[in-house]
Amino acid sequence: MNYEQFRIPSSGKIKITDYDPATTDGFKNKEDAESKLAADIQRMAELQDVLYACRQRALLVLFQGMDTAGKDSVIKHVLSGINPQGVRVTSFKQPTEEELHHDYLWRGHKVLPERGFIGIFNRSYYEEVLVARVHREVLEKEGISEDTKALWKTRYEEINNFERYLERNCVVILKFALNLSKTEQKKRLLNRVETPEKNWKFALSDLTERKHWSKYMSAYEAMFNHTSTEWAPWYFVPADHKWYTRAVVADVIVSTLKSLNLKYPAVTPEQKKLLAEGKKMLVEDKD
């Protein structure tokens, strides 16, 4: 699969409208994609085992997207084979009072994965250049009175520097934004209303946010053009077909883990001696 077509370049400017949210490029059908996903889930589990054992790198995976884009679904399916001991999922909802009293990157920093672990952010500190840009009251709660171009430029620079710092400290960063069309979102919201088992997912606030669709798209476009870097790239993944979204995300994660060329820790002469002694004891054990 050519997932590089969804990677936002680190130089130049892109237009969101140039990315098709309904494409299924690379697969003949849903079954073809699900077969690839199953293989990637198995490979991911193997690669995670090495990541956990060697404790040399950490992987941070961020998901952003409009309501109903499928963030929860991707996390549930793509990471279904991962050992839960080596992963932590954090959902970023409205900031708490404690979080509002810290700098805006603090709540992300405090839950970063340690080496050997995979950290999943369901939404992230990028809410501070998305929701905060659409809803000025968010800035007011943070004690910021003016919404200016200088403010957003500074935040983009701070986020890039923060991620550069993480990358230099052995944290590999992957950022996925799920590209959902407004038409498909309407279908999914109606499905939540009309399906009893999904009623619990519906909130009127989803409709309120939908009214700001254009503002959000502008905020996303600016975010892509300022924060997709070589060390922390954005992937704008088509999301109108959930099965395709899952296949793309899994492919990127597996390819990234493979590129790290991680290996199990080498056994020292002392450890070899202990292994030999342990084997001897077990062989001689008559129970």
PDB file of C-alpha atoms in Angstrom:
ATOM      1  CA  MET A   1       0.000   0.000   0.000  1.00  0.00           C
ATOM      2  CA  ASN A   2       1.247   3.481  -0.840  1.00  0.00           C
ATOM      3  CA  TYR A   3       0.420   5.169   2.455  1.00  0.00           C
ATOM      4  CA  GLU A   4       2.900   7.956   1.698  1.00  0.00           C
ATOM      5  CA  GLN A   5       0.160   9.600  -0.389  1.00  0.00           C
ATOM      6  CA  PHE A   6      -1.558  10.467   2.892  1.00  0.00           C
ATOM      7  CA  ARG A   7       1.540  11.890   4.561  1.00  0.00           C
ATOM      8  CA  ILE A   8       1.433  15.680   4.797  1.00  0.00           C
ATOM      9  CA  PRO A   9       4.726  17.069   3.421  1.00  0.00           C
ATOM     10  CA  SER A  10       6.950  18.937   5.834  1.00  0.00           C
ATOM     11  CA  SER A  11       7.463  21.716   3.327  1.00  0.00           C
ATOM     12  CA  GLY A  12       4.991  23.558   1.165  1.00  0.00           C
ATOM     13  CA  LYS A  13       1.281  24.089   1.635  1.00  0.00           C
ATOM     14  CA  ILE A  14      -1.564  21.641   1.193  1.00  0.00           C
ATOM     15  CA  LYS A  15      -5.283  22.051   0.726  1.00  0.00           C
ATOM     16  CA  ILE A  16      -7.609  19.736   2.609  1.00  0.00           C
ATOM     17  CA  THR A  17      -9.885  19.586  -0.427  1.00  0.00           C
ATOM     18  CA  ASP A  18      -7.097  17.838  -2.360  1.00  0.00           C
ATOM     19  CA  TYR A  19      -7.488  14.759  -0.134  1.00  0.00           C
ATOM     20  CA  ASP A  20     -10.389  12.425  -0.897  1.00  0.00           C
ATOM     21  CA  PRO A  21     -12.041  11.095   2.293  1.00  0.00           C
ATOM     22  CA  ALA A  22     -13.764   8.278   0.371  1.00  0.00           C
ATOM     23  CA  THR A  23     -10.812   6.763  -1.471  1.00  0.00           C
ATOM     24  CA  THR A  24      -9.994   3.073  -1.060  1.00  0.00           C
ATOM     25  CA  ASP A  25      -6.868   3.166  -3.194  1.00  0.00           C
ATOM     26  CA  GLY A  26      -4.723   0.059  -2.881  1.00  0.00           C
ATOM     27  CA  PHE A  27      -7.470  -2.467  -2.156  1.00  0.00           C
ATOM     28  CA  LYS A  28      -9.903  -4.274  -4.443  1.00  0.00           C
ATOM     29  CA  ASN A  29     -12.545  -4.631  -1.743  1.00  0.00           C
ATOM     30  CA  LYS A  30     -13.257  -4.668   1.996  1.00  0.00           C
ATOM     31  CA  GLU A  31     -12.256  -8.326   2.355  1.00  0.00           C
ATOM     32  CA  ASP A  32      -8.868  -7.615   0.780  1.00  0.00           C
ATOM     33  CA  ALA A  33      -8.234  -4.822   3.293  1.00  0.00           C
ATOM     34  CA  GLU A  34      -9.369  -6.897   6.267  1.00  0.00           C
ATOM     35  CA  SER A  35      -7.010  -9.690   5.266  1.00  0.00           C
ATOM     36  CA  LYS A  36      -4.114  -7.223   5.173  1.00  0.00           C
ATOM     37  CA  LEU A  37      -5.208  -5.781   8.522  1.00  0.00           C
ATOM     38  CA  ALA A  38      -5.230  -9.224  10.164  1.00  0.00           C
ATOM     39  CA  ALA A  39      -1.678  -9.866   8.978  1.00  0.00           C
ATOM     40  CA  ASP A  40      -0.531  -6.447  10.209  1.00  0.00           C
ATOM     41  CA  ILE A  41      -2.134  -6.966  13.621  1.00  0.00           C
ATOM     42  CA  GLN A  42      -0.143 -10.180  14.028  1.00  0.00           C
ATOM     43  CA  ARG A  43       3.077  -8.513  12.874  1.00  0.00           C
ATOM     44  CA  MET A  44       2.451  -5.554  15.170  1.00  0.00           C
ATOM     45  CA  ALA A  45       2.187  -7.874  18.160  1.00  0.00           C
ATOM     46  CA  GLU A  46       5.551  -9.422  17.288  1.00  0.00           C
ATOM     47  CA  LEU A  47       7.214  -6.032  16.839  1.00  0.00           C
ATOM     48  CA  GLN A  48       5.716  -4.718  20.079  1.00  0.00           C
ATOM     49  CA  ASP A  49       7.233  -7.654  21.938  1.00  0.00           C
ATOM     50  CA  VAL A  50      10.703  -6.623  20.748  1.00  0.00           C
ATOM     51  CA  LEU A  51      10.002  -2.949  21.530  1.00  0.00           C
ATOM     52  CA  TYR A  52       8.974  -3.892  25.086  1.00  0.00           C
ATOM     53  CA  ALA A  53      11.939  -6.206  25.606  1.00  0.00           C
ATOM     54  CA  CYS A  54      14.723  -3.900  24.430  1.00  0.00           C
ATOM     55  CA  ARG A  55      13.371  -0.704  26.057  1.00  0.00           C
ATOM     56  CA  GLN A  56      15.269   1.525  23.622  1.00  0.00           C
ATOM     57  CA  ARG A  57      12.435   3.464  22.017  1.00  0.00           C
ATOM     58  CA  ALA A  58       8.865   4.540  22.776  1.00  0.00           C
ATOM     59  CA  LEU A  59       6.079   4.971  20.229  1.00  0.00           C
ATOM     60  CA  LEU A  60       3.531   7.771  20.549  1.00  0.00           C
ATOM     61  CA  VAL A  61       0.489   7.556  18.256  1.00  0.00           C
ATOM     62  CA  LEU A  62      -1.905  10.519  18.094  1.00  0.00           C
ATOM     63  CA  PHE A  63      -5.401  10.502  16.638  1.00  0.00           C
ATOM     64  CA  GLN A  64      -7.389  13.609  15.733  1.00  0.00           C
ATOM     65  CA  GLY A  65     -10.662  13.862  13.854  1.00  0.00           C
ATOM     66  CA  MET A  66     -14.150  15.263  13.824  1.00  0.00           C
ATOM     67  CA  ASP A  67     -16.922  13.573  15.820  1.00  0.00           C
ATOM     68  CA  THR A  68     -17.794  10.101  14.403  1.00  0.00           C
ATOM     69  CA  ALA A  69     -14.560  10.009  12.348  1.00  0.00           C
ATOM     70  CA  GLY A  70     -13.778   6.606  13.857  1.00  0.00           C
ATOM     71  CA  LYS A  71     -10.961   7.273  16.338  1.00  0.00           C
ATOM     72  CA  ASP A  72     -12.308   4.812  18.928  1.00  0.00           C
ATOM     73  CA  SER A  73     -12.933   2.217  16.242  1.00  0.00           C
ATOM     74  CA  VAL A  74      -9.406   2.449  14.852  1.00  0.00           C
ATOM     75  CA  ILE A  75      -7.861   2.120  18.307  1.00  0.00           C
ATOM     76  CA  LYS A  76     -10.078  -0.864  19.138  1.00  0.00           C
ATOM     77  CA  HIS A  77      -9.414  -2.814  15.936  1.00  0.00           C
ATOM     78  CA  VAL A  78      -5.864  -1.892  14.950  1.00  0.00           C
ATOM     79  CA  LEU A  79      -4.437  -2.408  18.432  1.00  0.00           C
ATOM     80  CA  SER A  80      -6.466  -5.537  19.209  1.00  0.00           C
ATOM     81  CA  GLY A  81      -3.387  -7.792  19.146  1.00  0.00           C
ATOM     82  CA  ILE A  82      -1.141  -5.659  21.321  1.00  0.00           C
ATOM     83  CA  ASN A  83      -0.120  -6.822  24.799  1.00  0.00           C
ATOM     84  CA  PRO A  84      -2.022  -4.433  27.128  1.00  0.00           C
ATOM     85  CA  GLN A  85       0.933  -4.430  29.542  1.00  0.00           C
ATOM     86  CA  GLY A  86       2.917  -2.409  27.046  1.00  0.00           C
ATOM     87  CA  VAL A  87       0.337   0.151  25.908  1.00  0.00           C
ATOM     88  CA  ARG A  88      -1.502   3.063  27.453  1.00  0.00           C
ATOM     89  CA  VAL A  89      -4.493   4.806  25.867  1.00  0.00           C
ATOM     90  CA  THR A  90      -5.306   8.357  26.968  1.00  0.00           C
ATOM     91  CA  SER A  91      -8.457  10.203  25.888  1.00  0.00           C
ATOM     92  CA  PHE A  92      -8.216  13.988  25.931  1.00  0.00           C
ATOM     93  CA  LYS A  93     -11.541  15.512  26.855  1.00  0.00           C
ATOM     94  CA  GLN A  94     -12.264  19.006  28.203  1.00  0.00           C
ATOM     95  CA  PRO A  95      -9.356  20.177  30.394  1.00  0.00           C
ATOM     96  CA  THR A  96      -9.812  19.791  34.129  1.00  0.00           C
ATOM     97  CA  GLU A  97      -9.270  22.663  36.547  1.00  0.00           C
ATOM     98  CA  GLU A  98      -5.859  21.242  37.391  1.00  0.00           C
ATOM     99  CA  GLU A  99      -4.895  21.066  33.718  1.00  0.00           C
ATOM    100  CA  LEU A 100      -6.074  24.622  33.085  1.00  0.00           C
ATOM    101  CA  HIS A 101      -3.703  25.794  35.806  1.00  0.00           C
ATOM    102  CA  HIS A 102      -0.720  24.343  33.931  1.00  0.00           C
ATOM    103  CA  ASP A 103       0.772  25.109  30.535  1.00  0.00           C
ATOM    104  CA  TYR A 104      -1.272  23.660  27.677  1.00  0.00           C
ATOM    105  CA  LEU A 105       1.251  20.911  26.883  1.00  0.00           C
ATOM    106  CA  TRP A 106       1.395  19.648  30.468  1.00  0.00           C
ATOM    107  CA  ARG A 107      -1.477  17.178  30.306  1.00  0.00           C
ATOM    108  CA  GLY A 108       0.114  15.538  27.279  1.00  0.00           C
ATOM    109  CA  HIS A 109       3.598  15.505  28.759  1.00  0.00           C
ATOM    110  CA  LYS A 110       2.536  13.795  31.989  1.00  0.00           C
ATOM    111  CA  VAL A 111       1.153  10.716  30.163  1.00  0.00           C
ATOM    112  CA  LEU A 112       3.929  10.179  27.615  1.00  0.00           C
ATOM    113  CA  PRO A 113       4.985   6.540  27.124  1.00  0.00           C
ATOM    114  CA  GLU A 114       8.212   5.350  28.670  1.00  0.00           C
ATOM    115  CA  ARG A 115      10.767   3.500  26.538  1.00  0.00           C
ATOM    116  CA  GLY A 116       9.454   0.116  25.544  1.00  0.00           C
ATOM    117  CA  PHE A 117       5.842   1.270  25.583  1.00  0.00           C
ATOM    118  CA  ILE A 118       3.276   2.465  23.064  1.00  0.00           C
ATOM    119  CA  GLY A 119       1.224   5.510  24.006  1.00  0.00           C
ATOM    120  CA  ILE A 120      -2.074   6.188  22.247  1.00  0.00           C
ATOM    121  CA  PHE A 121      -3.614   9.665  22.407  1.00  0.00           C
ATOM    122  CA  ASN A 122      -7.310   9.787  21.486  1.00  0.00           C
ATOM    123  CA  ARG A 123      -7.272  13.481  20.638  1.00  0.00           C
ATOM    124  CA  SER A 124      -4.269  15.276  22.092  1.00  0.00           C
ATOM    125  CA  TYR A 125      -2.577  18.570  22.840  1.00  0.00           C
ATOM    126  CA  TYR A 126      -3.489  19.491  19.253  1.00  0.00           C
ATOM    127  CA  GLU A 127      -6.925  20.391  20.598  1.00  0.00           C
ATOM    128  CA  GLU A 128      -5.135  23.604  21.604  1.00  0.00           C
ATOM    129  CA  VAL A 129      -4.827  24.657  17.948  1.00  0.00           C
ATOM    130  CA  LEU A 130      -8.148  23.153  16.847  1.00  0.00           C
ATOM    131  CA  VAL A 131     -10.940  23.508  19.416  1.00  0.00           C
ATOM    132  CA  ALA A 132      -9.218  26.484  21.006  1.00  0.00           C
ATOM    133  CA  ARG A 133      -9.069  28.176  17.623  1.00  0.00           C
ATOM    134  CA  VAL A 134     -12.764  27.597  16.900  1.00  0.00           C
ATOM    135  CA  HIS A 135     -14.000  28.391  20.417  1.00  0.00           C
ATOM    136  CA  ARG A 136     -12.432  31.507  21.891  1.00  0.00           C
ATOM    137  CA  GLU A 137     -13.874  30.709  25.342  1.00  0.00           C
ATOM    138  CA  VAL A 138     -11.262  27.941  25.625  1.00  0.00           C
ATOM    139  CA  LEU A 139      -8.513  30.547  25.492  1.00  0.00           C
ATOM    140  CA  GLU A 140     -10.327  32.689  28.029  1.00  0.00           C
ATOM    141  CA  LYS A 141     -10.354  29.786  30.491  1.00  0.00           C
ATOM    142  CA  GLU A 142      -6.586  29.585  30.013  1.00  0.00           C
ATOM    143  CA  GLY A 143      -6.230  33.246  30.865  1.00  0.00           C
ATOM    144  CA  ILE A 144      -5.578  34.364  27.277  1.00  0.00           C
ATOM    145  CA  SER A 145      -7.540  37.428  26.269  1.00  0.00           C
ATOM    146  CA  GLU A 146      -6.522  37.882  22.614  1.00  0.00           C
ATOM    147  CA  ASP A 147      -6.820  35.539  19.646  1.00  0.00           C
ATOM    148  CA  THR A 148      -4.055  36.670  17.277  1.00  0.00           C
ATOM    149  CA  LYS A 149      -1.994  35.240  14.432  1.00  0.00           C
ATOM    150  CA  ALA A 150       1.060  35.587  16.655  1.00  0.00           C
ATOM    151  CA  LEU A 151      -0.554  33.319  19.259  1.00  0.00           C
ATOM    152  CA  TRP A 152      -1.104  30.473  16.806  1.00  0.00           C
ATOM    153  CA  LYS A 153       2.327  30.887  15.239  1.00  0.00           C
ATOM    154  CA  THR A 154       3.864  30.623  18.686  1.00  0.00           C
ATOM    155  CA  ARG A 155       1.851  27.517  19.543  1.00  0.00           C
ATOM    156  CA  TYR A 156       2.853  25.778  16.319  1.00  0.00           C
ATOM    157  CA  GLU A 157       6.505  26.521  17.071  1.00  0.00           C
ATOM    158  CA  GLU A 158       6.157  25.305  20.653  1.00  0.00           C
ATOM    159  CA  ILE A 159       4.503  22.063  19.581  1.00  0.00           C
ATOM    160  CA  ASN A 160       7.158  21.433  16.927  1.00  0.00           C
ATOM    161  CA  ASN A 161       9.919  22.078  19.462  1.00  0.00           C
ATOM    162  CA  PHE A 162       8.207  19.816  22.004  1.00  0.00           C
ATOM    163  CA  GLU A 163       7.968  16.979  19.495  1.00  0.00           C
ATOM    164  CA  ARG A 164      11.552  17.543  18.369  1.00  0.00           C
ATOM    165  CA  TYR A 165      12.611  17.199  22.007  1.00  0.00           C
ATOM    166  CA  LEU A 166      10.668  13.942  22.308  1.00  0.00           C
ATOM    167  CA  GLU A 167      12.161  12.578  19.090  1.00  0.00           C
ATOM    168  CA  ARG A 168      15.651  13.351  20.349  1.00  0.00           C
ATOM    169  CA  ASN A 169      14.799  11.430  23.497  1.00  0.00           C
ATOM    170  CA  CYS A 170      13.874   8.229  21.665  1.00  0.00           C
ATOM    171  CA  VAL A 171      10.122   8.815  21.268  1.00  0.00           C
ATOM    172  CA  VAL A 172       8.875   7.945  17.780  1.00  0.00           C
ATOM    173  CA  ILE A 173       5.805  10.042  16.910  1.00  0.00           C
ATOM    174  CA  LEU A 174       3.019   9.190  14.465  1.00  0.00           C
ATOM    175  CA  LYS A 175       0.108  11.563  14.002  1.00  0.00           C
ATOM    176  CA  PHE A 176      -3.107  10.492  12.283  1.00  0.00           C
ATOM    177  CA  ALA A 177      -5.937  12.856  11.367  1.00  0.00           C
ATOM    178  CA  LEU A 178      -9.028  11.023  10.139  1.00  0.00           C
ATOM    179  CA  ASN A 179     -10.399  12.627   6.993  1.00  0.00           C
ATOM    180  CA  LEU A 180     -14.184  12.326   7.272  1.00  0.00           C
ATOM    181  CA  SER A 181     -16.591  13.997   4.843  1.00  0.00           C
ATOM    182  CA  LYS A 182     -19.453  16.088   6.176  1.00  0.00           C
ATOM    183  CA  THR A 183     -21.911  13.877   4.289  1.00  0.00           C
ATOM    184  CA  GLU A 184     -20.602  10.703   5.918  1.00  0.00           C
ATOM    185  CA  GLN A 185     -20.648  12.344   9.347  1.00  0.00           C
ATOM    186  CA  LYS A 186     -24.362  13.076   8.898  1.00  0.00           C
ATOM    187  CA  LYS A 187     -25.006   9.403   8.104  1.00  0.00           C
ATOM    188  CA  ARG A 188     -23.126   8.261  11.184  1.00  0.00           C
ATOM    189  CA  LEU A 189     -24.881  10.737  13.472  1.00  0.00           C
ATOM    190  CA  LEU A 190     -28.272   9.605  12.153  1.00  0.00           C
ATOM    191  CA  ASN A 191     -27.223   6.020  12.741  1.00  0.00           C
ATOM    192  CA  ARG A 192     -26.495   6.842  16.368  1.00  0.00           C
ATOM    193  CA  VAL A 193     -29.976   8.297  16.730  1.00  0.00           C
ATOM    194  CA  GLU A 194     -31.788   5.483  14.934  1.00  0.00           C
ATOM    195  CA  THR A 195     -29.900   2.516  16.449  1.00  0.00           C
ATOM    196  CA  PRO A 196     -30.869   1.865  20.098  1.00  0.00           C
ATOM    197  CA  GLU A 197     -27.533   0.221  20.878  1.00  0.00           C
ATOM    198  CA  LYS A 198     -25.746   3.389  19.754  1.00  0.00           C
ATOM    199  CA  ASN A 199     -28.007   5.987  21.385  1.00  0.00           C
ATOM    200  CA  TRP A 200     -25.540   6.361  24.238  1.00  0.00           C
ATOM    201  CA  LYS A 201     -22.945   7.710  21.800  1.00  0.00           C
ATOM    202  CA  PHE A 202     -25.140  10.600  20.652  1.00  0.00           C
ATOM    203  CA  ALA A 203     -24.783  14.094  22.100  1.00  0.00           C
ATOM    204  CA  LEU A 204     -26.370  17.328  20.956  1.00  0.00           C
ATOM    205  CA  SER A 205     -22.950  18.930  21.272  1.00  0.00           C
ATOM    206  CA  ASP A 206     -21.938  16.893  18.200  1.00  0.00           C
ATOM    207  CA  LEU A 207     -24.478  18.876  16.179  1.00  0.00           C
ATOM    208  CA  THR A 208     -23.234  22.125  17.660  1.00  0.00           C
ATOM    209  CA  GLU A 209     -19.689  21.333  16.574  1.00  0.00           C
ATOM    210  CA  ARG A 210     -20.947  20.321  13.125  1.00  0.00           C
ATOM    211  CA  LYS A 211     -22.132  23.894  12.593  1.00  0.00           C
ATOM    212  CA  HIS A 212     -18.484  24.971  12.846  1.00  0.00           C
ATOM    213  CA  TRP A 213     -17.327  22.538  10.157  1.00  0.00           C
ATOM    214  CA  SER A 214     -15.720  25.180   7.917  1.00  0.00           C
ATOM    215  CA  LYS A 215     -13.848  26.740  10.825  1.00  0.00           C
ATOM    216  CA  TYR A 216     -12.535  23.349  11.862  1.00  0.00           C
ATOM    217  CA  MET A 217     -11.358  22.549   8.344  1.00  0.00           C
ATOM    218  CA  SER A 218      -9.446  25.838   8.246  1.00  0.00           C
ATOM    219  CA  ALA A 219      -7.907  25.045  11.624  1.00  0.00           C
ATOM    220  CA  TYR A 220      -6.893  21.559  10.466  1.00  0.00           C
ATOM    221  CA  GLU A 221      -5.369  22.908   7.280  1.00  0.00           C
ATOM    222  CA  ALA A 222      -3.298  25.458   9.185  1.00  0.00           C
ATOM    223  CA  MET A 223      -2.233  22.790  11.676  1.00  0.00           C
ATOM    224  CA  PHE A 224      -1.064  20.474   8.899  1.00  0.00           C
ATOM    225  CA  ASN A 225       0.877  23.215   7.154  1.00  0.00           C
ATOM    226  CA  HIS A 226       2.704  24.232  10.326  1.00  0.00           C
ATOM    227  CA  THR A 227       3.212  21.019  12.301  1.00  0.00           C
ATOM    228  CA  SER A 228       3.844  18.161   9.885  1.00  0.00           C
ATOM    229  CA  THR A 229       7.575  17.650  10.260  1.00  0.00           C
ATOM    230  CA  GLU A 230      10.167  15.058   9.314  1.00  0.00           C
ATOM    231  CA  TRP A 231      10.377  13.958  12.949  1.00  0.00           C
ATOM    232  CA  ALA A 232       6.611  13.992  13.620  1.00  0.00           C
ATOM    233  CA  PRO A 233       4.626  13.671  10.375  1.00  0.00           C
ATOM    234  CA  TRP A 234       0.878  13.978   9.952  1.00  0.00           C
ATOM    235  CA  TYR A 235      -1.045  11.335   7.998  1.00  0.00           C
ATOM    236  CA  PHE A 236      -4.423  12.543   6.697  1.00  0.00           C
ATOM    237  CA  VAL A 237      -6.175   9.193   6.429  1.00  0.00           C
ATOM    238  CA  PRO A 238      -9.418   8.723   4.436  1.00  0.00           C
ATOM    239  CA  ALA A 239     -12.176   7.916   6.945  1.00  0.00           C
ATOM    240  CA  ASP A 240     -15.422   7.505   5.002  1.00  0.00           C
ATOM    241  CA  HIS A 241     -14.776   3.734   4.964  1.00  0.00           C
ATOM    242  CA  LYS A 242     -13.722   2.513   8.399  1.00  0.00           C
ATOM    243  CA  TRP A 243     -12.229  -0.713   7.056  1.00  0.00           C
ATOM    244  CA  TYR A 244      -9.893   1.323   4.855  1.00  0.00           C
ATOM    245  CA  THR A 245      -8.906   3.672   7.690  1.00  0.00           C
ATOM    246  CA  ARG A 246      -7.913   0.729   9.883  1.00  0.00           C
ATOM    247  CA  ALA A 247      -5.837  -0.860   7.132  1.00  0.00           C
ATOM    248  CA  VAL A 248      -3.913   2.361   6.438  1.00  0.00           C
ATOM    249  CA  VAL A 249      -3.188   3.107  10.099  1.00  0.00           C
ATOM    250  CA  ALA A 250      -2.025  -0.456  10.782  1.00  0.00           C
ATOM    251  CA  ASP A 251       0.234  -0.382   7.724  1.00  0.00           C
ATOM    252  CA  VAL A 252       1.900   2.858   8.834  1.00  0.00           C
ATOM    253  CA  ILE A 253       2.446   1.647  12.407  1.00  0.00           C
ATOM    254  CA  VAL A 254       3.895  -1.693  11.325  1.00  0.00           C
ATOM    255  CA  SER A 255       6.157  -0.071   8.720  1.00  0.00           C
ATOM    256  CA  THR A 256       7.392   2.424  11.300  1.00  0.00           C
ATOM    257  CA  LEU A 257       8.154  -0.244  13.905  1.00  0.00           C
ATOM    258  CA  LYS A 258       9.973  -2.343  11.303  1.00  0.00           C
ATOM    259  CA  SER A 259      12.089   0.644  10.287  1.00  0.00           C
ATOM    260  CA  LEU A 260      13.479   0.919  13.824  1.00  0.00           C
ATOM    261  CA  ASN A 261      15.362  -2.379  13.366  1.00  0.00           C
ATOM    262  CA  LEU A 262      14.918  -3.241  17.027  1.00  0.00           C
ATOM    263  CA  LYS A 263      16.382  -6.468  18.427  1.00  0.00           C
ATOM    264  CA  TYR A 264      15.937  -8.475  21.597  1.00  0.00           C
ATOM    265  CA  PRO A 265      18.566  -7.654  24.266  1.00  0.00           C
ATOM    266  CA  ALA A 266      21.838  -9.520  23.754  1.00  0.00           C
ATOM    267  CA  VAL A 267      22.591 -12.217  26.329  1.00  0.00           C
ATOM    268  CA  THR A 268      25.760 -11.521  28.332  1.00  0.00           C
ATOM    269  CA  PRO A 269      28.274 -14.259  29.255  1.00  0.00           C
ATOM    270  CA  GLU A 270      27.031 -14.086  32.845  1.00  0.00           C
ATOM    271  CA  GLN A 271      23.426 -14.531  31.719  1.00  0.00           C
ATOM    272  CA  LYS A 272      24.426 -17.479  29.544  1.00  0.00           C
ATOM    273  CA  LYS A 273      26.008 -19.088  32.578  1.00  0.00           C
ATOM    274  CA  LEU A 274      22.814 -18.567  34.590  1.00  0.00           C
ATOM    275  CA  LEU A 275      20.721 -20.004  31.766  1.00  0.00           C
ATOM    276  CA  ALA A 276      22.898 -23.094  31.653  1.00  0.00           C
ATOM    277  CA  GLU A 277      22.617 -23.531  35.414  1.00  0.00           C
ATOM    278  CA  GLY A 278      18.855 -23.057  35.273  1.00  0.00           C
ATOM    279  CA  LYS A 279      18.499 -25.641  32.518  1.00  0.00           C
ATOM    280  CA  LYS A 280      20.575 -28.134  34.467  1.00  0.00           C
ATOM    281  CA  MET A 281      18.423 -27.648  37.554  1.00  0.00           C
ATOM    282  CA  LEU A 282      15.239 -28.168  35.562  1.00  0.00           C
ATOM    283  CA  VAL A 283      16.529 -31.285  33.816  1.00  0.00           C
ATOM    284  CA  GLU A 284      17.575 -32.791  37.161  1.00  0.00           C
ATOM    285  CA  ASP A 285      14.254 -31.917  38.762  1.00  0.00           C
ATOM    286  CA  LYS A 286      12.326 -35.209  39.048  1.00  0.00           C
ATOM    287  CA  ASP A 287       8.928 -33.644  39.851  1.00  0.00           C
TER     288      ASP A 287
END
